[in-house]
Short mmCIF file of C-alpha atoms and ligand atoms in Angstrom, two decimals:
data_model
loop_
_atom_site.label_atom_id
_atom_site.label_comp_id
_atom_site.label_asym_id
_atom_site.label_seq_id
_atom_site.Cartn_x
_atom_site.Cartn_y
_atom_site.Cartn_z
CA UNK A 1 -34.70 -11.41 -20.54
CA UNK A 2 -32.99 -11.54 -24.05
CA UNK A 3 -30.00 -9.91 -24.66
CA UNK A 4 -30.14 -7.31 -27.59
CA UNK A 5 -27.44 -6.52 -30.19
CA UNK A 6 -29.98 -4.49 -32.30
CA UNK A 7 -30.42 -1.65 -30.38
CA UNK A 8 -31.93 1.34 -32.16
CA UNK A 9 -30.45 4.59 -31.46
CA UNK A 10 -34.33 5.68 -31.24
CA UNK A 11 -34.83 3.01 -29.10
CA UNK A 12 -31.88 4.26 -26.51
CA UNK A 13 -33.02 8.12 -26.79
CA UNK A 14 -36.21 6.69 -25.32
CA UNK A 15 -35.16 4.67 -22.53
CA UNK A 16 -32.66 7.30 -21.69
CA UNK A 17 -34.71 10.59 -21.51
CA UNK A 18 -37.93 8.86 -19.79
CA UNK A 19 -39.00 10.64 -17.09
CA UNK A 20 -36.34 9.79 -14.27
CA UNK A 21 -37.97 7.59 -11.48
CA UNK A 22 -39.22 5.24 -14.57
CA UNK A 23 -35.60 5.05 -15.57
CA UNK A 24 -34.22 4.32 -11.69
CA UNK A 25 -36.93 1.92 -11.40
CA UNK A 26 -36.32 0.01 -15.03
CA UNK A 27 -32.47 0.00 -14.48
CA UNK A 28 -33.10 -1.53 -11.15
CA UNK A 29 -35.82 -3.99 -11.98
CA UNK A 30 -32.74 -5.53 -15.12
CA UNK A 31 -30.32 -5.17 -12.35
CA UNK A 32 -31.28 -7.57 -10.43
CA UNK A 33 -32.91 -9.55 -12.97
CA UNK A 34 -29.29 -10.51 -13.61
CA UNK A 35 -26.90 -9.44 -10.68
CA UNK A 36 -27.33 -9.73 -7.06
CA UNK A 37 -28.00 -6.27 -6.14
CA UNK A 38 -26.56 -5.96 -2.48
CA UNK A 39 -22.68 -7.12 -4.44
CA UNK A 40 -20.43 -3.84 -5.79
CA UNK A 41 -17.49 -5.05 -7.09
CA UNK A 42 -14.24 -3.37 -5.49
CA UNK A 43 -11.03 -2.87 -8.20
CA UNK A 44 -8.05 -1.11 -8.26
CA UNK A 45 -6.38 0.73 -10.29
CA UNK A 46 -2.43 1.28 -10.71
CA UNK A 47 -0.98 3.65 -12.93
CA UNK A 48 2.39 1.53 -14.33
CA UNK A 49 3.60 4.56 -16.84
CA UNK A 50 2.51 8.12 -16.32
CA UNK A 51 2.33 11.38 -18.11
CA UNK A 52 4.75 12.14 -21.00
CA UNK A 53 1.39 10.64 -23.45
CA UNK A 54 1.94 11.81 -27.33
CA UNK A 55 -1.27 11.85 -27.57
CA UNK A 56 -4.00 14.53 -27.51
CA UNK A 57 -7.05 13.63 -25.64
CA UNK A 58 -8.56 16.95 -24.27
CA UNK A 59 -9.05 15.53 -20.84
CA UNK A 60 -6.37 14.12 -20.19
CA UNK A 61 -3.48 14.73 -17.43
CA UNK A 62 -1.12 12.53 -19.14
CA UNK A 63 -0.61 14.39 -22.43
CA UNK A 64 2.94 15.98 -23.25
CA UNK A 65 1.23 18.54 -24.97
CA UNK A 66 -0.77 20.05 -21.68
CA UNK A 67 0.99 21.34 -19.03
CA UNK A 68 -0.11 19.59 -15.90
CA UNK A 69 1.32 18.72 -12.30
CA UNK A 70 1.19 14.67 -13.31
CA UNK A 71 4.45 13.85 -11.95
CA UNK A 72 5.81 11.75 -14.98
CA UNK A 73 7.16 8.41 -14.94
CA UNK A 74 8.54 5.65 -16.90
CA UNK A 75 7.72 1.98 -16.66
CA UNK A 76 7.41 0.78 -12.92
CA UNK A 77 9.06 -2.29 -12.20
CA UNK A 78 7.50 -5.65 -12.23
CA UNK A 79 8.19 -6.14 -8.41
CA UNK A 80 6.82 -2.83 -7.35
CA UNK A 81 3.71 -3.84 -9.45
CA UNK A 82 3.15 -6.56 -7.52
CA UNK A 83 3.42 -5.55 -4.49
CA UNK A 84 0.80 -2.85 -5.18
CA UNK A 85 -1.71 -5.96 -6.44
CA UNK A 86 -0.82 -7.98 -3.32
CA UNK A 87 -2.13 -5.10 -1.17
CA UNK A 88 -4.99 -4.22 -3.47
CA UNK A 89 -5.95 -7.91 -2.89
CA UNK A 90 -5.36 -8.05 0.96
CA UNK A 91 -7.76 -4.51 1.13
CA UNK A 92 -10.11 -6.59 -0.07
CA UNK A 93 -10.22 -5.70 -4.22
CA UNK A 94 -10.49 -8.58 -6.52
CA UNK A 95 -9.65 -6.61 -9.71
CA UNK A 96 -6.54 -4.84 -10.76
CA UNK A 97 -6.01 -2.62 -13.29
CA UNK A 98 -2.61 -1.50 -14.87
CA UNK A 99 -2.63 1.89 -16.91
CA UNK A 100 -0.01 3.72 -19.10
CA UNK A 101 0.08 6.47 -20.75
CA UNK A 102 0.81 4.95 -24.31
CA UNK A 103 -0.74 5.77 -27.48
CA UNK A 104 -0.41 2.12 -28.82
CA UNK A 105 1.92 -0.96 -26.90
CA UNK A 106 4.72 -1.89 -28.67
CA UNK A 107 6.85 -4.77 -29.33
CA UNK A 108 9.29 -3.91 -26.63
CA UNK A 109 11.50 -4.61 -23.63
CA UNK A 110 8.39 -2.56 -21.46
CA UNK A 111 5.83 -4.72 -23.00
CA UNK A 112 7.79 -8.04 -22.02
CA UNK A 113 7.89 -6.24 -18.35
CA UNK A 114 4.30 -5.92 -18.56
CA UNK A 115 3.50 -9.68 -20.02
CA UNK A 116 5.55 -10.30 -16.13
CA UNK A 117 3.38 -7.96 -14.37
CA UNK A 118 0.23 -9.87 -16.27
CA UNK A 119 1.52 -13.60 -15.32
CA UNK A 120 2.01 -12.10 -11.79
CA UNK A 121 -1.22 -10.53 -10.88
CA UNK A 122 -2.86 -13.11 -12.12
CA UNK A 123 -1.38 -15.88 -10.50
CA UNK A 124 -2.89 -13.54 -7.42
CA UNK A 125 -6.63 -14.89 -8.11
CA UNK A 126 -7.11 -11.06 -9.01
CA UNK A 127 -9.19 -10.55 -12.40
CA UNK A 128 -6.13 -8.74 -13.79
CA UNK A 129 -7.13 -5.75 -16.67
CA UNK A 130 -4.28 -3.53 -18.32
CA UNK A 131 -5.29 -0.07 -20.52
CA UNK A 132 -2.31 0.27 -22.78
CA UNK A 133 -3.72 1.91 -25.61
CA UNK A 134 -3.95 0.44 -29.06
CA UNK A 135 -3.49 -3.02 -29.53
CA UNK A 136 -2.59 -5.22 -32.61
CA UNK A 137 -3.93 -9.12 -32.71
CA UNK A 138 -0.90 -10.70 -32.03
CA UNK A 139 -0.62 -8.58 -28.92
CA UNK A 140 -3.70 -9.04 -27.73
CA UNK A 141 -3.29 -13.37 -28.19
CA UNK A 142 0.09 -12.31 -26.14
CA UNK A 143 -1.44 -10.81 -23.18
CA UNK A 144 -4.46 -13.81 -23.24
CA UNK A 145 -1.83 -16.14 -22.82
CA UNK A 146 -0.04 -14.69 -19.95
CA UNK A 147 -3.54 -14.72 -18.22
CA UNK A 148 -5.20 -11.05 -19.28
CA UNK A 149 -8.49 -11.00 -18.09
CA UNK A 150 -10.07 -7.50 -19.52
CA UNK A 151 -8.41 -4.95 -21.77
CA UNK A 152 -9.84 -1.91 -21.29
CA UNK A 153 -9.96 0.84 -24.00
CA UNK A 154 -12.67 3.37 -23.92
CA UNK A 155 -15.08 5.14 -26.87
CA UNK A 156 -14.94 8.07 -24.76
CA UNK A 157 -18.07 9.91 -26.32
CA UNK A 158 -19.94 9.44 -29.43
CA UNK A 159 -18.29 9.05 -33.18
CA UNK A 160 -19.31 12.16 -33.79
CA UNK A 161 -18.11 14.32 -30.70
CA UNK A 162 -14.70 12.09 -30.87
CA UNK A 163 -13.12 14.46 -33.36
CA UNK A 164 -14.05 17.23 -30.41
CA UNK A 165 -11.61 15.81 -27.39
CA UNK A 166 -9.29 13.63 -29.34
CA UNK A 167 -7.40 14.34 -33.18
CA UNK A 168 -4.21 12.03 -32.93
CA UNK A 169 -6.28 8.88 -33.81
CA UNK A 170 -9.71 8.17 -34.90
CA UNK A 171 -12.92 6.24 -33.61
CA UNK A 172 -12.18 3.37 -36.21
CA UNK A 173 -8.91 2.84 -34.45
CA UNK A 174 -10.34 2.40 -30.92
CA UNK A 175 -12.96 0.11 -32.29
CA UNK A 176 -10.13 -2.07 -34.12
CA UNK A 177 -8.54 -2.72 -30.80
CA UNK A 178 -11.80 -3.62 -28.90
CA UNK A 179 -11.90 -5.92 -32.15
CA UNK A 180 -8.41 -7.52 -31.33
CA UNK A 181 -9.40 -7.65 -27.71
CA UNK A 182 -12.35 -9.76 -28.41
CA UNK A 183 -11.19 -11.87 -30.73
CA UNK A 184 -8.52 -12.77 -28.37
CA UNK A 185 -10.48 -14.40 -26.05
CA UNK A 186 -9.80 -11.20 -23.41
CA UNK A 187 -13.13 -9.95 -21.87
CA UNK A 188 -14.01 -6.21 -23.26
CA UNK A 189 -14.23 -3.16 -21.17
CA UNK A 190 -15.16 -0.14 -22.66
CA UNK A 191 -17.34 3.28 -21.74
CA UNK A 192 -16.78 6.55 -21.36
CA UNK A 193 -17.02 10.13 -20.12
CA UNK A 194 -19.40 12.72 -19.44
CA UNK A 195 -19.04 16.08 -18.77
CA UNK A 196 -17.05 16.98 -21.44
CA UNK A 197 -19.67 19.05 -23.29
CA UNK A 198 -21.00 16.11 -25.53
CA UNK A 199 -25.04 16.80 -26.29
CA UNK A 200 -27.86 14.29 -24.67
CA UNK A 201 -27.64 12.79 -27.73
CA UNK A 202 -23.83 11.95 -27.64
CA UNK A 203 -24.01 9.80 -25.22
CA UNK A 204 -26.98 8.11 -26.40
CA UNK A 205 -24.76 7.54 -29.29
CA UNK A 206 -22.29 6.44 -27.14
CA UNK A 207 -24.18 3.64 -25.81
CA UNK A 208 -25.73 2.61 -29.01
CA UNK A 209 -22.25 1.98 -30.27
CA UNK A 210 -21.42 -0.12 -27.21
CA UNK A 211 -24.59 -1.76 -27.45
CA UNK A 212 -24.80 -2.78 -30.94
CA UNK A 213 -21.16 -4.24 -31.13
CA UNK A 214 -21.37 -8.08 -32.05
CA UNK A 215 -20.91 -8.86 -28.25
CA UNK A 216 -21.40 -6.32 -25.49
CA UNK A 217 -18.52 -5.54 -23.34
CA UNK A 218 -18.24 -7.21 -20.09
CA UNK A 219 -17.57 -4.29 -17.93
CA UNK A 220 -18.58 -0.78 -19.12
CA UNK A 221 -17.38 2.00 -17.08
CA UNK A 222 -19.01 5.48 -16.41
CA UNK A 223 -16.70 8.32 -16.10
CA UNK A 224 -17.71 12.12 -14.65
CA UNK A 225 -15.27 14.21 -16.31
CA UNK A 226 -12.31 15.20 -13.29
CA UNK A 227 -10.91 18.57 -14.67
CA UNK A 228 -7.80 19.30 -14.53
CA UNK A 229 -6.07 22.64 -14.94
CA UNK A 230 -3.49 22.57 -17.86
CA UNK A 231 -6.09 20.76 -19.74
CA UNK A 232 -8.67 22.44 -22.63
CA UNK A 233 -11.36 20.96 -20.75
CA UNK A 234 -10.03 22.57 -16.80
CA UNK A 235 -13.30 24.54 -16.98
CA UNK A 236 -16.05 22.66 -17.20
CA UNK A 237 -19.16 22.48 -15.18
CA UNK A 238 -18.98 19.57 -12.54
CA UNK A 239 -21.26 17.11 -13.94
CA UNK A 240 -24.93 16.56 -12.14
CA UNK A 241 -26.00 13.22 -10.79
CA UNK A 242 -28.76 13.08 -12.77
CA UNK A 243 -26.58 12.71 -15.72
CA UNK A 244 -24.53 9.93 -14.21
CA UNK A 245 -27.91 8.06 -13.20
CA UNK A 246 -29.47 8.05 -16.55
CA UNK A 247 -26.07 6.41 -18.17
CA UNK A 248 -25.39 4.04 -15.71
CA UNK A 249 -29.56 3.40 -15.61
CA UNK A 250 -29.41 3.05 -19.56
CA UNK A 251 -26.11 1.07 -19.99
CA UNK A 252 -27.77 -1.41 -17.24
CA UNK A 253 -30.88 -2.12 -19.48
CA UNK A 254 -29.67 -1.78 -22.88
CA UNK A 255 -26.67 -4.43 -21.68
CA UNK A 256 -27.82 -5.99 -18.77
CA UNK A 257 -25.26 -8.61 -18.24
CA UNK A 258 -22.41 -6.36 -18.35
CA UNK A 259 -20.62 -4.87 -15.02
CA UNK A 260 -21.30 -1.23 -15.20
CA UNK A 261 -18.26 0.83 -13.12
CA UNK A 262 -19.27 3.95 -11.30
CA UNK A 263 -15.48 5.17 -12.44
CA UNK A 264 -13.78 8.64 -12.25
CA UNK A 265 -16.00 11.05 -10.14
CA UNK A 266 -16.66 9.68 -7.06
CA UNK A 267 -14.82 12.23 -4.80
CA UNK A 268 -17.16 14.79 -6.00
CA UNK A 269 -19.99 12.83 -5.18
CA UNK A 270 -22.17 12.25 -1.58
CA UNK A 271 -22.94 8.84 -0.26
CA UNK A 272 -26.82 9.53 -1.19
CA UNK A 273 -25.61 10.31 -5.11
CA UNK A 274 -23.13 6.52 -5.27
CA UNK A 275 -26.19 5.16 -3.58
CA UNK A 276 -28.49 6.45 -6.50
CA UNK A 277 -26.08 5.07 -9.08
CA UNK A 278 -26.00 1.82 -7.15
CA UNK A 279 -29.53 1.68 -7.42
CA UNK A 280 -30.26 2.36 -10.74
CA UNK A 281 -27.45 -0.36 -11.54
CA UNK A 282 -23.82 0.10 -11.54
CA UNK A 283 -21.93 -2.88 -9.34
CA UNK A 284 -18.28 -1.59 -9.24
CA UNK A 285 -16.23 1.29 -7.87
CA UNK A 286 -12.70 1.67 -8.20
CA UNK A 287 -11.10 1.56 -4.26
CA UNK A 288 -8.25 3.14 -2.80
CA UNK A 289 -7.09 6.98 -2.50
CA UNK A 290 -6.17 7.50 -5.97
CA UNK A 291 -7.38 6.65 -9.62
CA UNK A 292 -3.96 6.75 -12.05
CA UNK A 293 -3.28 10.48 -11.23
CA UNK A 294 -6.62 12.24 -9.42
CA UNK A 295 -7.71 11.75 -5.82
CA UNK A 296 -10.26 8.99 -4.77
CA UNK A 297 -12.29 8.75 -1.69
CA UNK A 298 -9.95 6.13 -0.08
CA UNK A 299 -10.54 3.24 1.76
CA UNK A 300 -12.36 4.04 4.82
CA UNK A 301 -14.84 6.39 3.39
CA UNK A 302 -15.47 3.20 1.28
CA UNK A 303 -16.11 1.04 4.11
CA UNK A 304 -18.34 3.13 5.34
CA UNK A 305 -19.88 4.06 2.02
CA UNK A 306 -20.36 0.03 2.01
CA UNK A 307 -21.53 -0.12 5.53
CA UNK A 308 -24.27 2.53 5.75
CA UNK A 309 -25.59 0.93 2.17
CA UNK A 310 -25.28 -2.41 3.37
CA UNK A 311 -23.46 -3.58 0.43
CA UNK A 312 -21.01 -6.48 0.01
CA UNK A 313 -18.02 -6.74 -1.91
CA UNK A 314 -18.79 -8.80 -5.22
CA UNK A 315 -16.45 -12.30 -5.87
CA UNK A 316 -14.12 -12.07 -8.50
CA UNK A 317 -14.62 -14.21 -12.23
CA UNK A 318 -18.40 -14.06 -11.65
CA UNK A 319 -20.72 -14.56 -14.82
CA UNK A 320 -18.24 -15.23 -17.73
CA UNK A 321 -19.76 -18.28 -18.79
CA UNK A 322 -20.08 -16.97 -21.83
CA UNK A 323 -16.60 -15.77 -22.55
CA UNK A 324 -15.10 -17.40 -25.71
CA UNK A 325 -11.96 -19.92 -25.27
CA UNK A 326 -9.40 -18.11 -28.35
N1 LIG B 401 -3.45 5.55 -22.66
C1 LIG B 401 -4.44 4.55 -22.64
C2 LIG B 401 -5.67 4.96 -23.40
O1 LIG B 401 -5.96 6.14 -23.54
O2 LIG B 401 -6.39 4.06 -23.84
C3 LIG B 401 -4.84 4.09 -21.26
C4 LIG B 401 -4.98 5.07 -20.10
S1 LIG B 401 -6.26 6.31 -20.22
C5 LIG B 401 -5.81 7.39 -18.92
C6 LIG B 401 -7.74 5.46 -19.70
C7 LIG B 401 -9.04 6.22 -19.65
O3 LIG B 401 -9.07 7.08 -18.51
C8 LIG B 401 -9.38 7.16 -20.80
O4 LIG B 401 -9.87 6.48 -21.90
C9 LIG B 401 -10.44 8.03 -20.17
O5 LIG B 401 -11.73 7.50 -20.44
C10 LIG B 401 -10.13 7.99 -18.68
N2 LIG B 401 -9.72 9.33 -18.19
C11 LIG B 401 -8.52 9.91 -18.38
N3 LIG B 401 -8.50 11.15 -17.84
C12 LIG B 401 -9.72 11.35 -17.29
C13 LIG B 401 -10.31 12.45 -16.60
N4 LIG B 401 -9.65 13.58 -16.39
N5 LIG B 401 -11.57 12.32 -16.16
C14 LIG B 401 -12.26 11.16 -16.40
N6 LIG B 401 -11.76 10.11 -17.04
C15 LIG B 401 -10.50 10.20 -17.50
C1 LIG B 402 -11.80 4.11 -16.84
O1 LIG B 402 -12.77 4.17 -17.61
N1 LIG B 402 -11.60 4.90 -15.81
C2 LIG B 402 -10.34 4.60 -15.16
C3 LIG B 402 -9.88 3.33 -15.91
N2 LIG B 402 -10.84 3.22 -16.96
C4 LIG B 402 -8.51 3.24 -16.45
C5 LIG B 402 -9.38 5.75 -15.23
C6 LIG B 402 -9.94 7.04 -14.72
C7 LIG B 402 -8.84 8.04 -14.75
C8 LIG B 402 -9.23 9.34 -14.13
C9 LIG B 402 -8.15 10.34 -14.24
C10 LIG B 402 -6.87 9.99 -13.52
O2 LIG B 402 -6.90 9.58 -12.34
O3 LIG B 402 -5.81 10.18 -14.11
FE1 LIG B 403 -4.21 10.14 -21.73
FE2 LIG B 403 -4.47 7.66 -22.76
FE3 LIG B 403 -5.05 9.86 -24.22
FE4 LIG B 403 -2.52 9.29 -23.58
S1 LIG B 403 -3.87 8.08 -24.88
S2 LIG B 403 -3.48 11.31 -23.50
S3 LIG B 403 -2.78 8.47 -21.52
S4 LIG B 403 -6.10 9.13 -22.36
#
């Protein structure tokens, strides 16, 4: 099956409002055209700076601006890091992800901390990913030399619902870092939310502007919004499972190669709803009990989440043939 770049917005409206069982069906049938289906990727995620964010982003915990119970932190140290990846790895995860709640890295004592945590993970044999923020070229070429596998840095929600959830910087700025990131030679992860009141048609635009960049991510991850009070967006609706079936069903066949994350959401949701989103074609959940701040389901609700679905948990540095040497 050929890989598309060219994408129509048209074209994704279509394959996204079909009626739903043709959708399940299609996302499956690319699924495991090009994954083995019965393989779910298991990551982890570690919060390395949190709360005390200058930025503005409507759902987030982490902003200074909201008032929130995020117990704030500065930079964790590179040992405590560490230790957190070695037991991610011995629970069985094969991805790690460091987060912090900056609106752009700088050229700093904390970023030569992180550049440690980086060279550490990764000497691991975990697929280590950090979500920093923005991202200039040279510090992007930085990170790919300490052994950065992913970079992940979300569009959130369409161009034109962006201005919506987050003022202090602008679509054109996120897709300039995804830019550094590729060019790099660091594999792309990028997706977004629902749930946040975007239209239908937001997230169709969403993944048309995922879809269309010069090389898909690698790893796109699907986010129901988790509200939290303090924020402007504590009050809305819990988002349906329908919703979260036709984006995960969509990303899958508009970029089939790419790993598509069943994200933030999942303790709102019943074995028989992950299993649906399995199906129609993500491959990853995030493991353990929390995400960077909110609860998670934990790891023996997983197990057995893994066990009554008869799912295995997928190798790490599978399919990245194609990633370019920087
Ligand atoms: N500060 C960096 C940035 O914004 O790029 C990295 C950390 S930020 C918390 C990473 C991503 O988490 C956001 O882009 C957003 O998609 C997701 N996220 C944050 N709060 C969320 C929430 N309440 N519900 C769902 N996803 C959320
Ligand atoms: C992503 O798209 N989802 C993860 C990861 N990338 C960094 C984060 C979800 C955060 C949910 C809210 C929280 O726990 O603070
Ligand atoms: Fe939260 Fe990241 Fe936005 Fe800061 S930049 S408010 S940490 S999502």
């Amino acid at each position: 099956m050929e890989i598309r770049n060219n994408w129509t917005r048209q074209e994704i409206a279509e394959i996204y409002n079909q009626p739903l069982m043709e959708l399940i069906y299609q996302g499956a049938t690319v699924h495991r055209a090009h994954h083995t289906a019965s393989e779910v990727q298991v990551c982890t995620l570690l919060s390395i700076k949190t709360g005390g964010c200058p930025e503005d982003c409507a759902y987030c915990p982490q902003a200074a601006r909201y008032h929130t119970e995020v117990k704030v932190h500065k930079l964790l140290d590179v040992d405590t890091v560490l230790d957190s990846a070695r037991e991610a790895r011995d629970s069985g995860s094969t991805r790690f992800c460091m987060g912090a709640a900056w609106r752009e890295v700088r050229d700093n004592k904390d970023f030569d901390k992180v550049i440690d945590m980086v060279k550490g993970v990764n000497g691991m044999g975990l697929e280590v990913c950090c979500t920093l923020g923005m991202l200039t070229e040279d510090q992007a070429k930085r990170l790919h030399e300490a052994g950065l596998y992913a970079y992940n840095h979300n569009l959130d929600t369409s161009e034109e619902f962006y201005d919506d959830i987050i003022t202090t910087r602008t679509y054109d700025d996120r897709l300039n870092t995804l830019e550094h990131v590729r060019k790099s030679g660091i594999s792309v992860c990028s997706g977004g939310i629902i749930g946040m009141g975007e239209s239908q048609g937001d997230r169709v635009g969403m993944l048309h502007t995922l879809a269309t960049l010069p090389a898909h991510p690698e790893s796109v991850p699907v986010n129901a919004l988790v509200p939290i009070e303090g924020t402007p967006l504590e009050d809305q609706p819990k988002v349906s499972v329908w919703d979260m079936v036709r984006m995960i069903a969509t990303a899958r066949i508009i970029m089939p190669k790419a790993m598509v994350r069943l994200s933030a959401g999942r303790v709102r949701m019943t074995t028989e709803e992950q299993a649906l989103c399995f199906l129609a074609g993500a491959n990853s959940i995030f493991a353990g009990d929390k995400l960077l701040t909110t609860p998670n389901p934990g790891t023996v609700a997983d197990a057995e989440l893994f066990q009554i679905l008869n799912l295995k948990p997928r190798e790490a540095f599978k399919n990245i043939e194609h990633l370019v040497e920087a």
